[in-house]
Tab-separated table of N, CA, C and O in Angstrom:
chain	number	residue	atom	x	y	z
A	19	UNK	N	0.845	-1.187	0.000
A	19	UNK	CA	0.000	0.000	0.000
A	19	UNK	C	0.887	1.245	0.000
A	19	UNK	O	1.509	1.288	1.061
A	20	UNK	N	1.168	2.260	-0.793
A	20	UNK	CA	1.547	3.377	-0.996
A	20	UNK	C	1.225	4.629	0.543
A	20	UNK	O	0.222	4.702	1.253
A	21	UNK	N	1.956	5.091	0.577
A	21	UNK	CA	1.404	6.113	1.851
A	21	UNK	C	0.914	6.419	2.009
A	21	UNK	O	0.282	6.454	3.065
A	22	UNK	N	0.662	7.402	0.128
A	22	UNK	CA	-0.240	8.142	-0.240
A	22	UNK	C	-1.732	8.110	0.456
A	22	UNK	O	-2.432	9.031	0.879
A	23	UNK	N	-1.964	6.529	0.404
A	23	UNK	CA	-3.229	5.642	0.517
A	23	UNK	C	-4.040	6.839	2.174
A	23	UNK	O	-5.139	7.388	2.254
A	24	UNK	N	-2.963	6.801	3.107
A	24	UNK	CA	-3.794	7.286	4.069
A	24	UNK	C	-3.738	8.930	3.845
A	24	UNK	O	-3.542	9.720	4.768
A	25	UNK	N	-3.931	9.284	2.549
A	25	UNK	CA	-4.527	10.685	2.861
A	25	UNK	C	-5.310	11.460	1.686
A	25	UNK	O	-5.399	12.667	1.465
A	26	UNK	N	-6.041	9.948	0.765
A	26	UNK	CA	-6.486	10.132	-0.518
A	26	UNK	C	-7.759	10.300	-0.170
A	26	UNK	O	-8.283	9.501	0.605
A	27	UNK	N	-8.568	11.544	-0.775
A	27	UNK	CA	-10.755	11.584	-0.130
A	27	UNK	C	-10.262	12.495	1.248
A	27	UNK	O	-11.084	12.420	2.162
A	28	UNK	N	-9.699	12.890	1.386
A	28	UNK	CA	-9.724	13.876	2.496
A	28	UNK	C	-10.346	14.979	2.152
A	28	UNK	O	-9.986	15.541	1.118
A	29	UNK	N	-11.455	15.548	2.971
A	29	UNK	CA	-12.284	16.564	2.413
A	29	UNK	C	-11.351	18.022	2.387
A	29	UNK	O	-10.411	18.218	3.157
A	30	UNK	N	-11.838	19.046	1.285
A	30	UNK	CA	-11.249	20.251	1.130
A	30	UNK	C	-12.402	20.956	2.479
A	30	UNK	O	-13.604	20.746	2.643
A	31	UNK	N	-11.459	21.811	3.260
A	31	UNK	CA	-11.757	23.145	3.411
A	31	UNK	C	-10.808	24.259	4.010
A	31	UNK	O	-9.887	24.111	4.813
A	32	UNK	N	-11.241	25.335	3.450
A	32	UNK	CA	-10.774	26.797	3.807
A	32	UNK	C	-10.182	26.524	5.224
A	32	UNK	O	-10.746	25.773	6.019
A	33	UNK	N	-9.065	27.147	5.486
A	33	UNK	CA	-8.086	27.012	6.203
A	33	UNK	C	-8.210	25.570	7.454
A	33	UNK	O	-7.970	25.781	8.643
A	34	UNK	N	-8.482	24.617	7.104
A	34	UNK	CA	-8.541	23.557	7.026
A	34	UNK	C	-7.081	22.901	7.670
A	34	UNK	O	-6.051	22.850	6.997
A	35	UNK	N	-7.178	22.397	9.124
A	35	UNK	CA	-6.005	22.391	10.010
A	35	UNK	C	-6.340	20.511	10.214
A	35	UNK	O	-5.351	20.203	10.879
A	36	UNK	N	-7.072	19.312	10.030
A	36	UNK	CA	-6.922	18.435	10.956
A	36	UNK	C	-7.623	17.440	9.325
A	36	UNK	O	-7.476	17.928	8.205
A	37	UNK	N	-8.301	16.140	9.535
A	37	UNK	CA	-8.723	15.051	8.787
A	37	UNK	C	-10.013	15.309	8.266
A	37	UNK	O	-10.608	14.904	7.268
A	38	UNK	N	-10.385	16.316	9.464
A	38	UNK	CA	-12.301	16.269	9.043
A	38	UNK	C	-12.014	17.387	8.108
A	38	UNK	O	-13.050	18.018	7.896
A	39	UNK	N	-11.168	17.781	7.581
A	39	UNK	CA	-10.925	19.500	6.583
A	39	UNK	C	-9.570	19.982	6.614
A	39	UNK	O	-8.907	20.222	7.623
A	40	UNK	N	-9.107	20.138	5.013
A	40	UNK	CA	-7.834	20.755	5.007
A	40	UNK	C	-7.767	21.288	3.797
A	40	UNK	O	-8.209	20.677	2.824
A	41	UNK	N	-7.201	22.504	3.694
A	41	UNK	CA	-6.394	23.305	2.753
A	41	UNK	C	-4.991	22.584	2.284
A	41	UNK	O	-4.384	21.747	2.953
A	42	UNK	N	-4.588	23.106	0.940
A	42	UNK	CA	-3.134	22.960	0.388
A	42	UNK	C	-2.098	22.101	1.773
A	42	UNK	O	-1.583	20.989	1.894
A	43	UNK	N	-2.208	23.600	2.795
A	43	UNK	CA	-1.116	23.769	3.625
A	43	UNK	C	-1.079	23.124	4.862
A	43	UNK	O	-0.163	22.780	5.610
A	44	UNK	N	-2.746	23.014	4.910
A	44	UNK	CA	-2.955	21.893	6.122
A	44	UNK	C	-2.527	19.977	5.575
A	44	UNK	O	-2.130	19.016	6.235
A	45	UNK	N	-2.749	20.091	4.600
A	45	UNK	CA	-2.573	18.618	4.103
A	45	UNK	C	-0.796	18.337	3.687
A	45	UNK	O	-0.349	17.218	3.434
A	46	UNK	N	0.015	19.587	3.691
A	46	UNK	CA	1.116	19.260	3.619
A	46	UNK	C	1.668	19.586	5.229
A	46	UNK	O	2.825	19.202	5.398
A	47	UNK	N	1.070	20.190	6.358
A	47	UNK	CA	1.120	20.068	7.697
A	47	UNK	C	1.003	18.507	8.483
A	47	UNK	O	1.855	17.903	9.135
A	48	UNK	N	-0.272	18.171	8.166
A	48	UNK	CA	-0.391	17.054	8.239
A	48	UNK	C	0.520	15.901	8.083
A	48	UNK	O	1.025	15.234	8.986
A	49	UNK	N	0.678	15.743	6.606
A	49	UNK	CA	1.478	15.026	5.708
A	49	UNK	C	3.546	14.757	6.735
A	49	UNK	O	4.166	13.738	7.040
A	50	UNK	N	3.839	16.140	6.884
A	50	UNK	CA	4.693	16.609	7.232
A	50	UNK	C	5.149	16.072	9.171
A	50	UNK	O	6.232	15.698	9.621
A	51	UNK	N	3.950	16.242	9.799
A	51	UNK	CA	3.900	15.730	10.797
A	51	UNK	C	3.765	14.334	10.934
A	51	UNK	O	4.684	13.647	11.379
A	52	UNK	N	2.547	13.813	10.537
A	52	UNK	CA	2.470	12.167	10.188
A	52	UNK	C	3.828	11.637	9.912
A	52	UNK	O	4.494	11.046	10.762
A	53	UNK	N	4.182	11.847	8.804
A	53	UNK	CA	5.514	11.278	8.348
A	53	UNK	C	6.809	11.185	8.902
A	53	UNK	O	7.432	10.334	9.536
A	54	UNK	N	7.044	12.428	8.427
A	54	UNK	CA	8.447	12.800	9.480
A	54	UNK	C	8.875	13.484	10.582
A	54	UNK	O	9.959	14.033	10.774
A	55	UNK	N	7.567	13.364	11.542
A	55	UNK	CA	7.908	14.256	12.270
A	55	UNK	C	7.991	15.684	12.437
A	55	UNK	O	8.220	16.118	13.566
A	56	UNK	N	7.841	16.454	11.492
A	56	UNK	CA	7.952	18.111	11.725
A	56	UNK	C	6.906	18.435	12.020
A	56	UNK	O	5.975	17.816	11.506
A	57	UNK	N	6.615	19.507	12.941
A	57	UNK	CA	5.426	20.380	13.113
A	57	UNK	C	5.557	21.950	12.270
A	57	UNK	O	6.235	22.922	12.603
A	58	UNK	N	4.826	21.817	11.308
A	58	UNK	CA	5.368	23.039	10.478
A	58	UNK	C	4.049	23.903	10.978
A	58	UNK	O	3.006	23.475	11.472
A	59	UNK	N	4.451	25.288	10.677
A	59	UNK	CA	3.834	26.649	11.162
A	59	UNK	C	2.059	26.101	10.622
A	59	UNK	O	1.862	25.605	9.513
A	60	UNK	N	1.250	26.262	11.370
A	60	UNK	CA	-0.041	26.347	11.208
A	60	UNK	C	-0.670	27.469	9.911
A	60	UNK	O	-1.315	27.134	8.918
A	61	UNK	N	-0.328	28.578	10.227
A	61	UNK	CA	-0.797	29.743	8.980
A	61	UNK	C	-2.353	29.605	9.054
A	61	UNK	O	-3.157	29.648	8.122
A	62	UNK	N	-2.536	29.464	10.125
A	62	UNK	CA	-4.246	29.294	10.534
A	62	UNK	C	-4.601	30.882	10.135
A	62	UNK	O	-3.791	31.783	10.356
A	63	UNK	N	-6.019	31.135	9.470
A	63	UNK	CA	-6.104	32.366	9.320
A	63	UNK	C	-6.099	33.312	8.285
A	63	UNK	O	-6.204	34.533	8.404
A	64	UNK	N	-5.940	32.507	7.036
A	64	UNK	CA	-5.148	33.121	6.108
A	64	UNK	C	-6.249	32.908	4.848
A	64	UNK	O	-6.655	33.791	4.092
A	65	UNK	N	-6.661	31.295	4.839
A	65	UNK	CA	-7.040	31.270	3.576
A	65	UNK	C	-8.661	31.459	3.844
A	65	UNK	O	-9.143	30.361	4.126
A	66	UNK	N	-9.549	32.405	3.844
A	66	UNK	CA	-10.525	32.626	4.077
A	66	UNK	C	-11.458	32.504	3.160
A	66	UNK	O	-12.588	32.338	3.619
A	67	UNK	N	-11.344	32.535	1.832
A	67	UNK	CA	-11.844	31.938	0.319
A	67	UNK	C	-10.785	31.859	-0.971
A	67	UNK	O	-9.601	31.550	-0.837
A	68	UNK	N	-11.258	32.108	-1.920
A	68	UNK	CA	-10.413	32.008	-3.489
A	68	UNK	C	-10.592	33.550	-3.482
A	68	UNK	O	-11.435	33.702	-4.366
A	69	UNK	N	-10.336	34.603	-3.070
A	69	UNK	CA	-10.569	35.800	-3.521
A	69	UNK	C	-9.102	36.210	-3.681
A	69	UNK	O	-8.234	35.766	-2.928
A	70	UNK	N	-8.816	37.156	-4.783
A	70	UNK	CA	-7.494	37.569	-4.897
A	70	UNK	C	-6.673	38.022	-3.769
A	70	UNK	O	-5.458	37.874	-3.637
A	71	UNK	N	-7.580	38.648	-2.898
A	71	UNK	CA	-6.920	39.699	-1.467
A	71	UNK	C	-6.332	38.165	-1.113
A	71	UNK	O	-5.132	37.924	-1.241
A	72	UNK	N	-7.245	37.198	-0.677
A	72	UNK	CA	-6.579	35.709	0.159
A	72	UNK	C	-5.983	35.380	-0.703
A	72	UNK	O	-5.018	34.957	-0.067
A	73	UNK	N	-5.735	35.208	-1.709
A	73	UNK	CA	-4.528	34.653	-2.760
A	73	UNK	C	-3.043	35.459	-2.680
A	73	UNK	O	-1.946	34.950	-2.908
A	74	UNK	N	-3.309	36.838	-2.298
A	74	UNK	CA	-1.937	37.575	-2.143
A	74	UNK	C	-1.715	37.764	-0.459
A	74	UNK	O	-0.726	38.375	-0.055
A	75	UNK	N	-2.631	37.239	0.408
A	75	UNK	CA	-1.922	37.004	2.003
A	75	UNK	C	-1.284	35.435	1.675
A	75	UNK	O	-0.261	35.022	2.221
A	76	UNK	N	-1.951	34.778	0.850
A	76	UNK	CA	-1.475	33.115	1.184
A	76	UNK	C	0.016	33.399	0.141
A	76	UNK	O	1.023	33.078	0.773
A	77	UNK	N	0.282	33.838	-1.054
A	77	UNK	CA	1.599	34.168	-1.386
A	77	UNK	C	2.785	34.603	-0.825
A	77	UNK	O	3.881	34.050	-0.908
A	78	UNK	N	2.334	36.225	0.086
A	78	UNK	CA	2.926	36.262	1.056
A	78	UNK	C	3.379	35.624	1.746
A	78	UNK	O	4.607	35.675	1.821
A	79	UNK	N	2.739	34.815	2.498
A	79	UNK	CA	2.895	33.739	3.464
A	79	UNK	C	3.933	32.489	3.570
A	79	UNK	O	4.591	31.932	4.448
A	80	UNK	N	3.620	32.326	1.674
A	80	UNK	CA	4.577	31.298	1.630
A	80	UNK	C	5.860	31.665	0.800
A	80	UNK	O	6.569	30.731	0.425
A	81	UNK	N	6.319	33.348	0.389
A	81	UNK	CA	7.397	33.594	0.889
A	81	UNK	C	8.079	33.609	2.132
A	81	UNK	O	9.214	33.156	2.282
A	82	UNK	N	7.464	34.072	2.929
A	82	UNK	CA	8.176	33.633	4.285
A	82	UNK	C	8.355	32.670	4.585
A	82	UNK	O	9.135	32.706	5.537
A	83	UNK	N	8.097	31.733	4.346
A	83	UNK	CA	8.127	30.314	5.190
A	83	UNK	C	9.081	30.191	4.139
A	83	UNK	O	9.815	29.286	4.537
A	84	UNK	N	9.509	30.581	3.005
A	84	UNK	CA	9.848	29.900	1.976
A	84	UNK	C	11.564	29.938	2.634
A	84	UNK	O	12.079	28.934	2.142
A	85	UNK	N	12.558	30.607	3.454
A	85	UNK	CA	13.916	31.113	3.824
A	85	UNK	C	14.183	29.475	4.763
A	85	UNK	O	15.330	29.078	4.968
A	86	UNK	N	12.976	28.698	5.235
A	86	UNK	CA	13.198	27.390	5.888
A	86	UNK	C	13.305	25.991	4.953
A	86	UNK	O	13.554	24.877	5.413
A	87	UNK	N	13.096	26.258	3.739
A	87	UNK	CA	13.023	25.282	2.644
A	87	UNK	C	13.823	25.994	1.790
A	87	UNK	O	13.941	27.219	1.764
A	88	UNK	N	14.521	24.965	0.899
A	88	UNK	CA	16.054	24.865	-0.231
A	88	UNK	C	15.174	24.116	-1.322
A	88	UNK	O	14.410	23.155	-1.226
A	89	UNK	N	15.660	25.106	-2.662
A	89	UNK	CA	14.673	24.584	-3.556
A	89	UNK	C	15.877	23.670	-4.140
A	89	UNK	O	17.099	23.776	-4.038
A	90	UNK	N	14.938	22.612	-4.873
A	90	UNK	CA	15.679	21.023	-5.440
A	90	UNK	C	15.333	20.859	-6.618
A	90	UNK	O	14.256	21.303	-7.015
A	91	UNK	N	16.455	19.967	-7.679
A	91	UNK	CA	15.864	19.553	-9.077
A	91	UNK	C	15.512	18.147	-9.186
A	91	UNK	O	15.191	17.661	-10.271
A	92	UNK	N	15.569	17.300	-7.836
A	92	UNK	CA	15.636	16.501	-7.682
A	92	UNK	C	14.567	15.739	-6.654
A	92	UNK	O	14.823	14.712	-6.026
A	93	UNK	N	13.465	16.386	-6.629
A	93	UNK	CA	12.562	16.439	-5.913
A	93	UNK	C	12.230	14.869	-5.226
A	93	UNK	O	12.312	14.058	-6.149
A	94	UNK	N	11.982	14.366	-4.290
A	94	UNK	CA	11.855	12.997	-3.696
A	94	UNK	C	10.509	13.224	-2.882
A	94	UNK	O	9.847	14.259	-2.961
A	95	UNK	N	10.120	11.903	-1.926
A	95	UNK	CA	8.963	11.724	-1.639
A	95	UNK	C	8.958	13.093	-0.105
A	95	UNK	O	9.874	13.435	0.643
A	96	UNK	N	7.685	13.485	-0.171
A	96	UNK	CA	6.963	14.935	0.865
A	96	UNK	C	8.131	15.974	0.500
A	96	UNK	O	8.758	16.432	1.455
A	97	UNK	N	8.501	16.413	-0.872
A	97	UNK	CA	9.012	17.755	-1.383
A	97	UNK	C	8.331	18.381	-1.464
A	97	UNK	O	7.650	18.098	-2.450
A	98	UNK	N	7.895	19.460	-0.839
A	98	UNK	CA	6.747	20.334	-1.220
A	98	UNK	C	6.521	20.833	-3.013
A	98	UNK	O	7.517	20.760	-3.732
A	99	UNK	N	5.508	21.203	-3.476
A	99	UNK	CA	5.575	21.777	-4.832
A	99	UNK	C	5.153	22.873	-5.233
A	99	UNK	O	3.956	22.787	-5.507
A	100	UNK	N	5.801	24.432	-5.492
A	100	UNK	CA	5.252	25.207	-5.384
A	100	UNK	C	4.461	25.498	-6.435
A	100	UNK	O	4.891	25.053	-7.499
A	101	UNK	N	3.132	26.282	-6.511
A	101	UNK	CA	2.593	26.062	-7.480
A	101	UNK	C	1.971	28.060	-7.508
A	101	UNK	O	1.922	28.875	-6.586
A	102	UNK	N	1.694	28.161	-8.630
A	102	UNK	CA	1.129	29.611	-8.948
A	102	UNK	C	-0.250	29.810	-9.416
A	102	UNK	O	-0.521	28.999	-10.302
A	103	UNK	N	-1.157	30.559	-9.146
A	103	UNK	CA	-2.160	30.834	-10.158
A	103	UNK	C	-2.226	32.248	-10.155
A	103	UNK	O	-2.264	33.136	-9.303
A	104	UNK	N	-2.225	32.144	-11.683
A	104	UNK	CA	-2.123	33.246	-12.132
A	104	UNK	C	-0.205	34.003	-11.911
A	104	UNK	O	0.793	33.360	-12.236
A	105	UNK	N	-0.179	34.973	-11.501
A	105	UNK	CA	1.266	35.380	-11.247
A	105	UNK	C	1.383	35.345	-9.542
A	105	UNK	O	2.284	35.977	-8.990
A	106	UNK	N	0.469	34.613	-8.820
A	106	UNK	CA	0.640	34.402	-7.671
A	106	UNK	C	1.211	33.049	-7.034
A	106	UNK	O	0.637	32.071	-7.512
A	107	UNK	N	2.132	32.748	-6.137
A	107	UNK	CA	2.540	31.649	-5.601
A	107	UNK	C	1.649	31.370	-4.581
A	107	UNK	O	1.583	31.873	-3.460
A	108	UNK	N	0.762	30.248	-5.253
A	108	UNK	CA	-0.259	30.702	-3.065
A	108	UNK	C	-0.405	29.140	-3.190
A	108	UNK	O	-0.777	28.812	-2.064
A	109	UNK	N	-0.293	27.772	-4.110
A	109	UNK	CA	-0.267	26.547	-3.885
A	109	UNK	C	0.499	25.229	-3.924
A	109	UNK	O	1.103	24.698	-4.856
A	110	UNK	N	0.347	24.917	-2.899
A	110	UNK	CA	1.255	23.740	-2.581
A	110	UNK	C	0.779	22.475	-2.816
A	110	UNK	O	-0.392	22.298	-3.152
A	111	UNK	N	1.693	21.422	-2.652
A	111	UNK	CA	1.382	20.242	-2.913
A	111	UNK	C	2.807	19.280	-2.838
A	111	UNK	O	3.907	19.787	-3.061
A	112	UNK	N	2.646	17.843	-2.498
A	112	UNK	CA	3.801	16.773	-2.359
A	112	UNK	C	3.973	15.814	-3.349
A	112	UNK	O	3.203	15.010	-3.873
A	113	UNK	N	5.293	16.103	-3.507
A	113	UNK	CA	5.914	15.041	-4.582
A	113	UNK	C	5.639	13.714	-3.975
A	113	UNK	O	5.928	13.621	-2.782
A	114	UNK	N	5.052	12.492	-4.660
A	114	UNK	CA	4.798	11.796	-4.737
A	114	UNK	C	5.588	10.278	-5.619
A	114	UNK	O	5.461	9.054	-5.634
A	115	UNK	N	6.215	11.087	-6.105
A	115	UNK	CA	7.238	10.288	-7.143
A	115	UNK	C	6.324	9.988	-8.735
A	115	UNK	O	5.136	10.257	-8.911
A	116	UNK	N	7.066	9.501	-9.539
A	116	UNK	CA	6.682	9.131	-10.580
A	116	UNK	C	5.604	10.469	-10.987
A	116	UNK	O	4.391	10.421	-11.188
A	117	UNK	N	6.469	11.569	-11.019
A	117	UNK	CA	5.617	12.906	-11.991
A	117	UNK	C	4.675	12.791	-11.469
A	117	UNK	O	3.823	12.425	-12.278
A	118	UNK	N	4.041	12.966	-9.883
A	118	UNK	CA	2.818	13.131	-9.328
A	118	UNK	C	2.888	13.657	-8.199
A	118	UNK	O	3.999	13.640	-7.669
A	119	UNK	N	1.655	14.345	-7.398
A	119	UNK	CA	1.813	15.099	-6.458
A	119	UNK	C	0.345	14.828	-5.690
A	119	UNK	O	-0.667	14.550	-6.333
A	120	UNK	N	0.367	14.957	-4.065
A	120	UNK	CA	-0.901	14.607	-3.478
A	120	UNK	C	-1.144	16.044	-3.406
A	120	UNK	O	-0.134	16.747	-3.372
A	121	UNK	N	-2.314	16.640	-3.376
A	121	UNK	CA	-2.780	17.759	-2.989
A	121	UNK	C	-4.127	17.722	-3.118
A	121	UNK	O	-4.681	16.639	-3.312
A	122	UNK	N	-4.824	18.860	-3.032
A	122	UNK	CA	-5.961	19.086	-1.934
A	122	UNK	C	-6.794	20.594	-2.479
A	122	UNK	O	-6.156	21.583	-2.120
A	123	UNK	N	-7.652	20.821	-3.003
A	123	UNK	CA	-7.790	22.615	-3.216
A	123	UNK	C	-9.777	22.728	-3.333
A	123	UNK	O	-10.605	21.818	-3.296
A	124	UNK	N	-9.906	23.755	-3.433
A	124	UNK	CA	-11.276	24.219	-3.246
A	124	UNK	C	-12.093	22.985	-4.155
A	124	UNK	O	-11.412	22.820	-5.167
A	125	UNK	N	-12.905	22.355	-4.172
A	125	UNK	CA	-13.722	21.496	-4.960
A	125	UNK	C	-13.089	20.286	-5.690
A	125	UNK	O	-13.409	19.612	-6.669
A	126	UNK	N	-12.102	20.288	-4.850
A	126	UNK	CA	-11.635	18.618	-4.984
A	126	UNK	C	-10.736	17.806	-3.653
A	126	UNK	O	-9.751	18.298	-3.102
A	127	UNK	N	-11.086	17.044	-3.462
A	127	UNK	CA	-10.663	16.525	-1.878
A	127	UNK	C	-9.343	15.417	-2.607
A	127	UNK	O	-9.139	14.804	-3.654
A	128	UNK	N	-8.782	15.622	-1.487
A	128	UNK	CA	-7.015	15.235	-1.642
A	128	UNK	C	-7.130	13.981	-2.419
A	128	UNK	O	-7.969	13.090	-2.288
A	129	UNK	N	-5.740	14.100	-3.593
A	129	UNK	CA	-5.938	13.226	-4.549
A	129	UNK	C	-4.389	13.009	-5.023
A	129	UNK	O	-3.747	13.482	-4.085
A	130	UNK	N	-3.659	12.636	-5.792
A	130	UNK	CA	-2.787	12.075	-6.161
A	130	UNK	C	-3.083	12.724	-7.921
A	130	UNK	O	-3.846	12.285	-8.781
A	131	UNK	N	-2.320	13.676	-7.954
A	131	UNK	CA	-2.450	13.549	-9.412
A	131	UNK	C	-1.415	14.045	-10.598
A	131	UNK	O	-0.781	14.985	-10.119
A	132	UNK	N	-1.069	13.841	-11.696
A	132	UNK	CA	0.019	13.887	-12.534
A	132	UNK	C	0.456	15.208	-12.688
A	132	UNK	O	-0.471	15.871	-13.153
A	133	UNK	N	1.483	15.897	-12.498
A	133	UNK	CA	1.931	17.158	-12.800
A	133	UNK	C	1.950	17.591	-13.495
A	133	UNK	O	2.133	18.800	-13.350
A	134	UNK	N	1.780	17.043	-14.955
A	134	UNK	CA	1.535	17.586	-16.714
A	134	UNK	C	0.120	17.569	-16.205
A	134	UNK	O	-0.439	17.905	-17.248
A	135	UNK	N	-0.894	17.405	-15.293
A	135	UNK	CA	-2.257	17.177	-15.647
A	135	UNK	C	-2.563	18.586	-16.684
A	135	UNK	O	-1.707	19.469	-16.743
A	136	UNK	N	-3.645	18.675	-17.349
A	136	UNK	CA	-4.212	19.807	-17.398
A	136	UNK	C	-4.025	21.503	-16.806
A	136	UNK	O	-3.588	22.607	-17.131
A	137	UNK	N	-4.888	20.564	-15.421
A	137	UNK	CA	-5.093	21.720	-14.428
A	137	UNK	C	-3.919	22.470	-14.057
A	137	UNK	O	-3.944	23.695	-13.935
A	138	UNK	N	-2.628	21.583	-13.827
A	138	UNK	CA	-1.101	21.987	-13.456
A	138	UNK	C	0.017	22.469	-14.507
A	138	UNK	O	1.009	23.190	-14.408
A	139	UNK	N	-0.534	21.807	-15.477
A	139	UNK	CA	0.390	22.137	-16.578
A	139	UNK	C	0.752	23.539	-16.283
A	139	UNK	O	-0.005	24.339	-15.733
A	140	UNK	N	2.093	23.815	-16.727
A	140	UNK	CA	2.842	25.475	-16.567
A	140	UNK	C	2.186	26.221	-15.199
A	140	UNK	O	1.877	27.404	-15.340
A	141	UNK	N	2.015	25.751	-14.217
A	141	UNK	CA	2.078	26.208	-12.642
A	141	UNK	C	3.366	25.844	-11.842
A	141	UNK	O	3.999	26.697	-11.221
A	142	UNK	N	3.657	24.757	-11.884
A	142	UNK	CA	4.448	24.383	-10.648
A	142	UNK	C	5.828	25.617	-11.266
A	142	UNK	O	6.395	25.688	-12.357
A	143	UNK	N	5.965	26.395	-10.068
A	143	UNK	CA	7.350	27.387	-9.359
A	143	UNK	C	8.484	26.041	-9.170
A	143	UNK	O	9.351	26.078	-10.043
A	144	UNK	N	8.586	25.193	-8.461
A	144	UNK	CA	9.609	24.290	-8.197
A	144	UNK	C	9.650	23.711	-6.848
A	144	UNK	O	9.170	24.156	-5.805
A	145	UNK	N	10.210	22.802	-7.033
A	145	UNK	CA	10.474	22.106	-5.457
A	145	UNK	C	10.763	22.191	-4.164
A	145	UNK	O	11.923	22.444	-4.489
A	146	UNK	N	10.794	22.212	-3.293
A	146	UNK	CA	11.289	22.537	-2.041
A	146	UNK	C	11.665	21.029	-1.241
A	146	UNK	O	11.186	19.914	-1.450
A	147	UNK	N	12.505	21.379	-0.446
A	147	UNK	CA	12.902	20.437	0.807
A	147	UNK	C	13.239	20.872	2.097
A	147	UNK	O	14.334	21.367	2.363
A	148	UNK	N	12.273	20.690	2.964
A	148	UNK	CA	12.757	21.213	4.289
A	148	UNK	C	14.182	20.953	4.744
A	148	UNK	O	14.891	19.969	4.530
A	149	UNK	N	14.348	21.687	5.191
A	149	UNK	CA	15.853	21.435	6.252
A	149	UNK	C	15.837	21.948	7.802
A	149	UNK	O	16.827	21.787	8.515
């Protein structure tokens, strides 16, 4: 069974901290804790809908956090993935291996899906690895 397995159908919601509901950042919190141990910053607070204003606090946001993570070309399993919409950096998601990533976003509950998808194509910013 893949890891993945325990965190696939996890429902989406807006700033979304625990199993019963999670955002991007909660599901790579999660992910992050479960796994290896880290307790990464909560950022409770932030994502309040899809509106541009919350799209440029959640960008913000994850410049800052961004000075604790080293970006990689070599991305391996729970690399974070930074992702953009539009000219904004506000979404994340985990390398999964084999050109795929688990993530999580408004009207679709956490899933496993290909990084050329469609939806991702020309988004992903690049990799990260905590340190």
């Amino acid at each position: 069974m893949p890891w993945t397995d325990d965190y696939i159908g996890l429902p989406f919601l807006a700033d979304g901290r625990s199993r019963a509901g999670l955002d991007c950042w909660g599901l790579v919190r999660l992910v992050y804790f479960d796994r290896l141990g880290i307790d990464l910053p909560s950022k409770a607070g932030i994502y309040r809908d899809g509106s541009r204003d919350t799209l440029r606090e959640i960008a913000a946001a994850m410049e800052a956090e961004a000075a604790k993570w080293r970006q990689v070309d070599d991305p391996r399993d729970c690399d974070v993935i930074l992702m953009r919409s539009g000219p904004l950096h506000c979404h994340v998601g985990l390398w999964v291996g084999r050109n795929a990533m688990l993530h999580i976003m408004a009207g679709i509950d956490s899933t496993v899906e290909p990084i050329a998808s469609l939806r991702r194509r020309n988004t992903v910013v690049g990799y990260f690895r905590h340190d």
